[in-house]
Coordinates of C-alpha atoms in Angstrom, one line a residue:
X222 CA 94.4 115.4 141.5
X223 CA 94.0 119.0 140.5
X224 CA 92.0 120.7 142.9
X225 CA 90.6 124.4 143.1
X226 CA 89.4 125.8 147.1
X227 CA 87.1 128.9 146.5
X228 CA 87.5 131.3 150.0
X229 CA 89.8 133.2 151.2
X230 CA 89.3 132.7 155.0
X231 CA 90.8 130.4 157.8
X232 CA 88.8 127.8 156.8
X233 CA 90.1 127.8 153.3
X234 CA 93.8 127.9 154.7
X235 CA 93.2 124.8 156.8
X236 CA 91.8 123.1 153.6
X237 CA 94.6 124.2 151.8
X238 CA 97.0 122.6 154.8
X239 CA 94.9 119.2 154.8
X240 CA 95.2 118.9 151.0
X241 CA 98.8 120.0 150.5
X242 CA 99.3 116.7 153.0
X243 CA 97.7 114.3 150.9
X244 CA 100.1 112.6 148.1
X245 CA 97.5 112.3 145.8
X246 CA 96.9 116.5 145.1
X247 CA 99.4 117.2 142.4
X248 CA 98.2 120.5 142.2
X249 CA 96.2 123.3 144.5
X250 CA 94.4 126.2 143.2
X251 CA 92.5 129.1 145.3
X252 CA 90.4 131.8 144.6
X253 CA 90.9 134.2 146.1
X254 CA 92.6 133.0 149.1
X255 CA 94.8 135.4 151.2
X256 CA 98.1 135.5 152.3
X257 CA 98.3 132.5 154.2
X258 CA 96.9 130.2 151.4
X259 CA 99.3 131.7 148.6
X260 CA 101.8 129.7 150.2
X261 CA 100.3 126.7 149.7
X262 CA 98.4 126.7 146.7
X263 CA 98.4 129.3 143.7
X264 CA 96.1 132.5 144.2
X265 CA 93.7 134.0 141.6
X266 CA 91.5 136.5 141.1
X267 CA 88.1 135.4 140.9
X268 CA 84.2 136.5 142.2
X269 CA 83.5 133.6 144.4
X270 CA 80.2 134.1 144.1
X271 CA 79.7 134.0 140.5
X272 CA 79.2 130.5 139.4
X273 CA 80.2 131.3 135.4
X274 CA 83.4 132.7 136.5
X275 CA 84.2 130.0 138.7
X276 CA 83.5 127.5 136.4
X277 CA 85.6 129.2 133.6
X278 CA 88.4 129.4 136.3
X279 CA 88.2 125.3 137.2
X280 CA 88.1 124.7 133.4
X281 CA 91.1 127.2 132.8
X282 CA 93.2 125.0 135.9
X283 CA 92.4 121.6 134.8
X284 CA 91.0 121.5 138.4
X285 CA 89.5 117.6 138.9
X286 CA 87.8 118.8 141.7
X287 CA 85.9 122.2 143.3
X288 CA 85.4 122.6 147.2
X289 CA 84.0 125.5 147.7
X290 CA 84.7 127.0 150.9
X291 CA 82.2 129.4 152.4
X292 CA 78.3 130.0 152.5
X293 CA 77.6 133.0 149.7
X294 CA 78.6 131.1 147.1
X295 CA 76.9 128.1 147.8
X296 CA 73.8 129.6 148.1
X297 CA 74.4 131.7 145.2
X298 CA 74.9 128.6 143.0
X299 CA 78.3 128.3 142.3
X300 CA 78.5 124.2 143.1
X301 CA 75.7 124.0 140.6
X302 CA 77.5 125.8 137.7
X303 CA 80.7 124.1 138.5
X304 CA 78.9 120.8 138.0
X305 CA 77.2 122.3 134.5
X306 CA 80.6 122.9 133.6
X307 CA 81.6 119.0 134.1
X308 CA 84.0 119.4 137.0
X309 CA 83.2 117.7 140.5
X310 CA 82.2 120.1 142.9
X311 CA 82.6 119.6 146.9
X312 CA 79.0 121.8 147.9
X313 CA 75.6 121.6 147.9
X314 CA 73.1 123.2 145.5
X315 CA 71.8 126.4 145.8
X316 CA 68.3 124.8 147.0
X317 CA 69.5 122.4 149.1
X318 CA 72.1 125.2 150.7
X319 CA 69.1 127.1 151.6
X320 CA 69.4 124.9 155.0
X321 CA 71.9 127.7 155.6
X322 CA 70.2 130.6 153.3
X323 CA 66.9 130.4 155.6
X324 CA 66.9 129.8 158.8
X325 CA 63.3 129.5 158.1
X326 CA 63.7 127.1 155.5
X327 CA 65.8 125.0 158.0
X328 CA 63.0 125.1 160.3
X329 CA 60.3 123.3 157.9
X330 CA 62.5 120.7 156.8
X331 CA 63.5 119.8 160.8
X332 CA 59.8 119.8 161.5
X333 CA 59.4 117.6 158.5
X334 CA 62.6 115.5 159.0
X335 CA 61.3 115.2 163.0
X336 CA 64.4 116.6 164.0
X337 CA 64.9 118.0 167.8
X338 CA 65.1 121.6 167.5
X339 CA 63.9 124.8 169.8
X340 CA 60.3 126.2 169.4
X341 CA 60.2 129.2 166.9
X342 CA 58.6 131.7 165.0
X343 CA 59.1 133.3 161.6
X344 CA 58.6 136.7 162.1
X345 CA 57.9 139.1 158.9
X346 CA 56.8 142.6 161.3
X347 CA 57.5 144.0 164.3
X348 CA 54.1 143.6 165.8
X349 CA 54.9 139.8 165.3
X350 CA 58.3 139.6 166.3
X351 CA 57.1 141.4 169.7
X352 CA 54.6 138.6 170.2
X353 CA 56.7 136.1 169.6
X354 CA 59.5 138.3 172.3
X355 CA 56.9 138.1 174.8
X356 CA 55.5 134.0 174.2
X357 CA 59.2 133.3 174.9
X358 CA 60.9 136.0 177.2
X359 CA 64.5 136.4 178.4
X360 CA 66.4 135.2 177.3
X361 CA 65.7 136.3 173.5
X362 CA 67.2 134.4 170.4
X363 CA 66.8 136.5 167.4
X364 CA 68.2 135.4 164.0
X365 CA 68.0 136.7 161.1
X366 CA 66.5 134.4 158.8
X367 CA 69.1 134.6 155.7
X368 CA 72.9 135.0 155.5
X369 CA 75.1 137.5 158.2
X370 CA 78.2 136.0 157.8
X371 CA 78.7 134.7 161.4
X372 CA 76.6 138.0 163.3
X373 CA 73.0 137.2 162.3
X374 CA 72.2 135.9 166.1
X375 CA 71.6 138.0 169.3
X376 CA 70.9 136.7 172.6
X377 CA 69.9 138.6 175.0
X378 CA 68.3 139.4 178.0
X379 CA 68.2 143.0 176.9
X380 CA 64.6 143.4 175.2
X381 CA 65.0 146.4 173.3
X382 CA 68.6 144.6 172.1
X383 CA 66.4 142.1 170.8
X384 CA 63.6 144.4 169.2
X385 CA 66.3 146.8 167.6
X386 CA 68.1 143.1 166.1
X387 CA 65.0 141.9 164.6
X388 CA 64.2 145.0 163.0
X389 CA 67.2 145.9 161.8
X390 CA 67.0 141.8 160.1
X391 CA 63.3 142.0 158.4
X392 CA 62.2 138.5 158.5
X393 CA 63.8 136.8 162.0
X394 CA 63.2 134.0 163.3
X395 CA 62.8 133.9 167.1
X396 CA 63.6 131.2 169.1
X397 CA 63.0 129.3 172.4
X398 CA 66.6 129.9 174.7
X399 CA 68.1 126.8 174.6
X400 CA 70.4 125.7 177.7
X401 CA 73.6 123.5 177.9
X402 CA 76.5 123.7 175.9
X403 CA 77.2 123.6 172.5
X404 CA 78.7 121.1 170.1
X405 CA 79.4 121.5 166.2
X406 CA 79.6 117.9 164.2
X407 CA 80.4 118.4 160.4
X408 CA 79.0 115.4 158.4
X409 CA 80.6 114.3 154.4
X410 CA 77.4 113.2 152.3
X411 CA 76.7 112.6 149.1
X412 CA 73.0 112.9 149.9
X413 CA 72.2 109.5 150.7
X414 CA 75.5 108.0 152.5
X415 CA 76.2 110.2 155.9
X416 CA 79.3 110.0 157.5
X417 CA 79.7 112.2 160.5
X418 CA 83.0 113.1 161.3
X419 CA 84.7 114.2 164.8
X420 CA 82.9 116.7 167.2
X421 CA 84.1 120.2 167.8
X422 CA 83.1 122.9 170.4
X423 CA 83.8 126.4 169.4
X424 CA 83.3 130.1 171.4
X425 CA 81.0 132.4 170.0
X426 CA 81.6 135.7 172.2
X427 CA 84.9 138.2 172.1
X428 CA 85.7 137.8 175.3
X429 CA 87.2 135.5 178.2
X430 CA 84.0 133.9 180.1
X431 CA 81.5 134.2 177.6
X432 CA 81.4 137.7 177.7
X433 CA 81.3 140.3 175.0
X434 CA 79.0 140.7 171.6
X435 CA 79.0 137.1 169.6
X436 CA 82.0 136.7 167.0
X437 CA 81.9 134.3 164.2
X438 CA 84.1 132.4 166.6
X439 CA 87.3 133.4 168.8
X440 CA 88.8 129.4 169.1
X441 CA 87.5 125.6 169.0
X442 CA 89.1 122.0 170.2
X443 CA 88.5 118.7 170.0
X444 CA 87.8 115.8 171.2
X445 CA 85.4 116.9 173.7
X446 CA 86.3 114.7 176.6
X447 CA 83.2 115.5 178.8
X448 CA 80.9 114.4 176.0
X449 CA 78.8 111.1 176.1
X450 CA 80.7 108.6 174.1
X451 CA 77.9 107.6 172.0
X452 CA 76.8 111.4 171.2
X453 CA 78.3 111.0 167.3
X454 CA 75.9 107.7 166.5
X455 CA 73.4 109.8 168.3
X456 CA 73.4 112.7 166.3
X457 CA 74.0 110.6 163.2
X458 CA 70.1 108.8 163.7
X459 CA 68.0 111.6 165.1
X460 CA 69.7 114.4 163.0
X461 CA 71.8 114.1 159.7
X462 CA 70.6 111.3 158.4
X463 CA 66.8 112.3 159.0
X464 CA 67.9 115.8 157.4
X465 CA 69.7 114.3 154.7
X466 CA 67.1 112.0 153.9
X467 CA 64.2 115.1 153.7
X468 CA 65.9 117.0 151.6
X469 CA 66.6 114.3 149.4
X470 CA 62.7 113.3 149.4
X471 CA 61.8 117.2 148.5
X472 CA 64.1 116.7 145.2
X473 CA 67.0 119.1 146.2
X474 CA 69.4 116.5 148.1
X475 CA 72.4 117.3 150.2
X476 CA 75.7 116.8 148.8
X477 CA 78.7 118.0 150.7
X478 CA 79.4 119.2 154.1
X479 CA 76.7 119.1 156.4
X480 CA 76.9 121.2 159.9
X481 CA 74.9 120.5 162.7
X482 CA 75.1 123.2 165.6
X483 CA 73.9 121.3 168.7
X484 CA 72.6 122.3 171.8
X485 CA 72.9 119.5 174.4
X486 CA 70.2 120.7 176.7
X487 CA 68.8 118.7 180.1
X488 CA 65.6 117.9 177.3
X489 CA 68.4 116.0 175.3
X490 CA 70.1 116.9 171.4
X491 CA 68.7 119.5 170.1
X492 CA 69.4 121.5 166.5
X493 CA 70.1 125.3 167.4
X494 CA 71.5 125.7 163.0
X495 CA 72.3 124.3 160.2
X496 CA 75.3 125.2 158.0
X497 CA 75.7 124.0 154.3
X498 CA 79.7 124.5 155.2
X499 CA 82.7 123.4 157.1
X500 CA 82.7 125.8 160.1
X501 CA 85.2 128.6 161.1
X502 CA 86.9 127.7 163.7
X503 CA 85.6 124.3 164.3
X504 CA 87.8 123.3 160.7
X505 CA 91.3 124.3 161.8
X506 CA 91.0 121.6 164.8
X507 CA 88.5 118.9 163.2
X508 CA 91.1 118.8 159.7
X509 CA 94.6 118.8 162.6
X510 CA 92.9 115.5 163.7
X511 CA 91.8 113.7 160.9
X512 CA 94.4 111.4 159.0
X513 CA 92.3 110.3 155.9
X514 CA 93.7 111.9 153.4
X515 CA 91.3 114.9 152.5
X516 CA 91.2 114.8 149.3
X517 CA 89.7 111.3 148.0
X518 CA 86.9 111.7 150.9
X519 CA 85.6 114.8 149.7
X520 CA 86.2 113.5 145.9
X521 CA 84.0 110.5 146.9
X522 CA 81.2 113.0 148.2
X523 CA 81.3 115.0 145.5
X524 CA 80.5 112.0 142.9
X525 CA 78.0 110.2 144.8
X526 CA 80.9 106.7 146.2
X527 CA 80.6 107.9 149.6
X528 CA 79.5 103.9 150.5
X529 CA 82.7 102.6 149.3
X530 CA 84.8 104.7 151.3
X531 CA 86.8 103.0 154.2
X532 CA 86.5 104.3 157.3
X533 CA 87.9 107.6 158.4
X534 CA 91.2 107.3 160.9
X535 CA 91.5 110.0 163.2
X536 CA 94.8 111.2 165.7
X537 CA 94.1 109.9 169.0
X538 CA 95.8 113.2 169.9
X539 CA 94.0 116.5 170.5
X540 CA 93.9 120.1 168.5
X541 CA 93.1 123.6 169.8
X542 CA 93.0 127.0 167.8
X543 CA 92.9 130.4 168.9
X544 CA 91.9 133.0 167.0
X545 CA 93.7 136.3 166.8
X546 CA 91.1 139.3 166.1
X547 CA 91.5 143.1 164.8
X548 CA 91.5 146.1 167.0
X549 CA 87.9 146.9 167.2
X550 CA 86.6 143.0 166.0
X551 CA 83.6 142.6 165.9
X552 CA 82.5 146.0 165.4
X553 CA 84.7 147.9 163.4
X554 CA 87.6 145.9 163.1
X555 CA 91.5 148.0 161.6
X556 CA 92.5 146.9 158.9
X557 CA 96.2 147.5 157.0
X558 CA 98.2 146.6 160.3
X559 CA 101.6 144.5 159.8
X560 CA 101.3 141.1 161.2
X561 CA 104.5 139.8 162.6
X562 CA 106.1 136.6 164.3
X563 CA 104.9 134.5 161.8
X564 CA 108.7 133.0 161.0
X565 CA 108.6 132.8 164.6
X566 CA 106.2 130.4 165.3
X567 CA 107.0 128.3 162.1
X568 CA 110.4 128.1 163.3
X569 CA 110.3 127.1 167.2
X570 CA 106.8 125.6 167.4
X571 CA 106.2 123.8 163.8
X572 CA 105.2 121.2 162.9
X573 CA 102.6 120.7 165.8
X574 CA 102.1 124.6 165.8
X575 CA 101.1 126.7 162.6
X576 CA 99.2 129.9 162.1
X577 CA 96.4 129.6 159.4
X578 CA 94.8 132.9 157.8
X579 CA 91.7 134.3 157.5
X580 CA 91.9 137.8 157.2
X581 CA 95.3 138.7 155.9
X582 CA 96.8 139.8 152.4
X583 CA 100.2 141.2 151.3
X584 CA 100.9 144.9 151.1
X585 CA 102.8 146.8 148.0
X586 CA 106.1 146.1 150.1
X587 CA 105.3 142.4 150.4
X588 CA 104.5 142.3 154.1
X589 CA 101.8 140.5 155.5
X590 CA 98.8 143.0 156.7
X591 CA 95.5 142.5 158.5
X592 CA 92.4 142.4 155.9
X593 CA 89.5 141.6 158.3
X594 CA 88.3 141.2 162.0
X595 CA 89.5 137.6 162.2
X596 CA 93.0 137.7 161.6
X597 CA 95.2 134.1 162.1
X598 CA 93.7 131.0 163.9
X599 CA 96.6 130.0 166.1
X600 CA 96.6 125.9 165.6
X601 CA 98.4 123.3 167.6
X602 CA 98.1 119.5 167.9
X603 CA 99.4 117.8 171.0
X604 CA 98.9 113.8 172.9
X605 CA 96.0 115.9 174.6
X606 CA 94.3 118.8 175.4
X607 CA 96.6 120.7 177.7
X608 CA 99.4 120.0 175.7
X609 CA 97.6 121.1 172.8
X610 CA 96.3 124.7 174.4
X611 CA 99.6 125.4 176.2
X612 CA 101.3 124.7 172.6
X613 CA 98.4 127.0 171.2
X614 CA 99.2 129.8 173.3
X615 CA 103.2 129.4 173.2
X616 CA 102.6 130.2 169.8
X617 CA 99.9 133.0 169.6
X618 CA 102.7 135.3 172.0
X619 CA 104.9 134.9 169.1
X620 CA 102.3 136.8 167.1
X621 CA 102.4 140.6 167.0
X622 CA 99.2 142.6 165.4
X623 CA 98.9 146.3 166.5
X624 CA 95.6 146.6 169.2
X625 CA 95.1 142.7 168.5
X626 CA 93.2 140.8 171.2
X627 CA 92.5 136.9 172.1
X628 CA 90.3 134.9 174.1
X629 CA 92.8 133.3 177.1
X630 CA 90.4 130.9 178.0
X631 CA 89.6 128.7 175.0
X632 CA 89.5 124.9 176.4
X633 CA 90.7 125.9 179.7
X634 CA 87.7 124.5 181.4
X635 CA 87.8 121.1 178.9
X636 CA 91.5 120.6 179.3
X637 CA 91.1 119.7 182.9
X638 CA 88.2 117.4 182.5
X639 CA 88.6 113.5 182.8
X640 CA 88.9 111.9 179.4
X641 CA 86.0 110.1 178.6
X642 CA 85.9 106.9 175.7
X643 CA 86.9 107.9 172.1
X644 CA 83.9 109.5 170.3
X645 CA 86.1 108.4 166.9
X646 CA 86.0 105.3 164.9
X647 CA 89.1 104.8 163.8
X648 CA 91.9 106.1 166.3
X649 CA 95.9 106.3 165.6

């Protein structure tokens, strides 16, 4: 297969990984990519939100298959044009990605679908957003209700935090606090066959202990050994196939990566969003695991033979990332910095270490420069989690990025917990 990736973050990088593994890609294409992903698949220029020019670039490649990698363009309808060109596209329609494009519009098809989800209001004023502050209190969820790459969300106990967020936003949606911790589980569909694949936890603020503003992510892991074994099959009944099933009933169904963000409060599962997208950071340790080859399940999801698919196999082993940020992330992160060490870790920690991209390219001297807040995600796989994290780490001191900083703690707490039954399948 000929396949094309549109992104140019981690994400993209660790699809690019997963697919360069897989015997039967013959060729890899992505647009725009960074520096990370040029050495895996070949880079072009493109506007990854313009579906015409997308579709004239998978045409121009031969590509037998799109995946297209973040959350703009799926809302913005590139997977639709790609299709209208003839070409298999991994990624939802622009109305059926509107489960990410609203978090309004992801409310009313949860209340519809019965999913679990927190108590909220769509607010279009500041008079009603203030109400709907006060019918709640501390501490405040605000969201804005379409796309902020990753820093839509504030919560807060700080009320005039939360007033100045929603009227900065326009129409927010404001949210009952929900408590206990947080799970991501990505699901493949071809809008009527589901199939959920391993769970993920990621950390949303900059710093150690939860602290600091939210990020779109500092690090993730999986398994989660503290996790009820039968939390997937759970999830699976009460909220992606419900989901998948509603949007499929309103006419605009759900083909392609389906992510549930999960609260798993003392009230049980509930929905806290819904992304149209493989996650970033939750990707680079979810793709370390899984053995399938990539490429023939997402082919499968993309024209409609999900149901004939055998069943995924996943490493019984575990996978932790770590994500190196900018000076300044995730305010006003540098840019143009060299990044160094990269050799490094390729050469004393592959093949269970690697460093993935997000926000990287190459300078007019050919070295490799910051581009963005979130710089590398540090990935290593190991037989479990602590031997995962310390490889993790080993490798991240290899890396050298001027005013850079890392979360230390990302699975410390989960790497010391008793192991629990598989929550996969299919284990090797």
């Amino acid at each position: 297969m000929r396949i094309l990736v549109i992104g140019g973050g981690a994400r993209e990088h660790a699809l690019c990984h997963a697919l360069s593994l897989d015997p039967a890609v013959t060729e890899l294409h992505c647009a725009p990519g960074n520096a990370g992903t040029a050495e895996l698949a070949t880079p072009h220029a493109v506007d990854a939100t313009s579906g015409p020019a997308v579709a004239a670039l998978a045409t121009r490649v031969g590509a037998d298959l799109v995946v297209v990698g973040p959350e703009a363009p799926l809302v913005a309808g590139v997977a639709d044009a790609v299709r209208e060109a003839g070409i298999p596209a991994f990624g939802p329609s622009a109305d059926a990605a509107r489960i990410e494009g609203s978090k309004a519009f992801a409310k009313e098809v949860m209340a519809a679908a019965g999913v679990p989800t927190a108590r909220a209001y769509v607010c279009a004023t500041p008079d009603e957003a203030d109400e709907a502050l006060d019918a709640f209190g501390p501490p405040y969820v605000v969201k804005d209700d379409g796309l902020a790459a990753g820093k839509g969300v504030v919560v807060t106990d700080d009320l005039e935090h939360a007033r100045a967020h929603a009227r900065a936003c326009g129409q927010v949606v404001i949210e009952e606090y929900l408590d206990g911790p947080e799970v991501s589980l990505f699901a493949v569909t071809d809008g009527e066959t589901v199939v959920p694949l391993t769970p993920a936890q990621d950390f949303k603020r900059a710093h150690d202990g939860d602290e600091g503003p939210n990020t779109g992510g500092m690090g993730a892991y999986s398994p989660l050994p503290w996790a009820e074994p039968d939390l997937v099959e759970r999830v699976l009944d009460t909220v992606l196939l419900p989901t998948v099933e509603e949007l499929r009933r309103r006419g605009t169904p759900f083909a392609g990566l389906l992510y549930a963000g999960l609260a798993l409060t003392s009230n049980g599962v509930r929905v806290v969003e819904f992304n149209a997208r493989f996650g970033d950071p939750e990707t680079q340790v979810v793709l370390a695991r899984l053995r399938t080859p990539l490429a023939g399940l997402l082919l499968a999801a993309a024209t409609g033979q999900l149901a004939a698919f055998p069943p995924l196999r996943w490493s019984a082993g575990a996978a932790v990332t770590v994500v190196v940020a900018a000076d300044g992330y995730p305010d006003k992160p540098r840019t143009g910095d060299p990044v160094e060490g990269l050799a490094e870790v390729a050469e004393h920690d592959g093949p269970e270490a690697y460093v993935l991209h997000a926000g990287t390219r190459r300078d007019d001297e050919g070295r490799v420069v910051s581009s963005g807040g979130r710089v590398l995600s540090v990935t290593a796989t190991g037989p479990a989690l602590a031997d995962a994290r310390a490889l993790a780490y080993r490798a991240v001191a290899r890396v050298r990025l001027a005013g850079s900083h890392h979360r230390t703690d990302i699975a410390a707490r989960a790497a010391s917990a008793v192991p629990s039954s598989p929550q996969s399948p299919t284990i090797e």
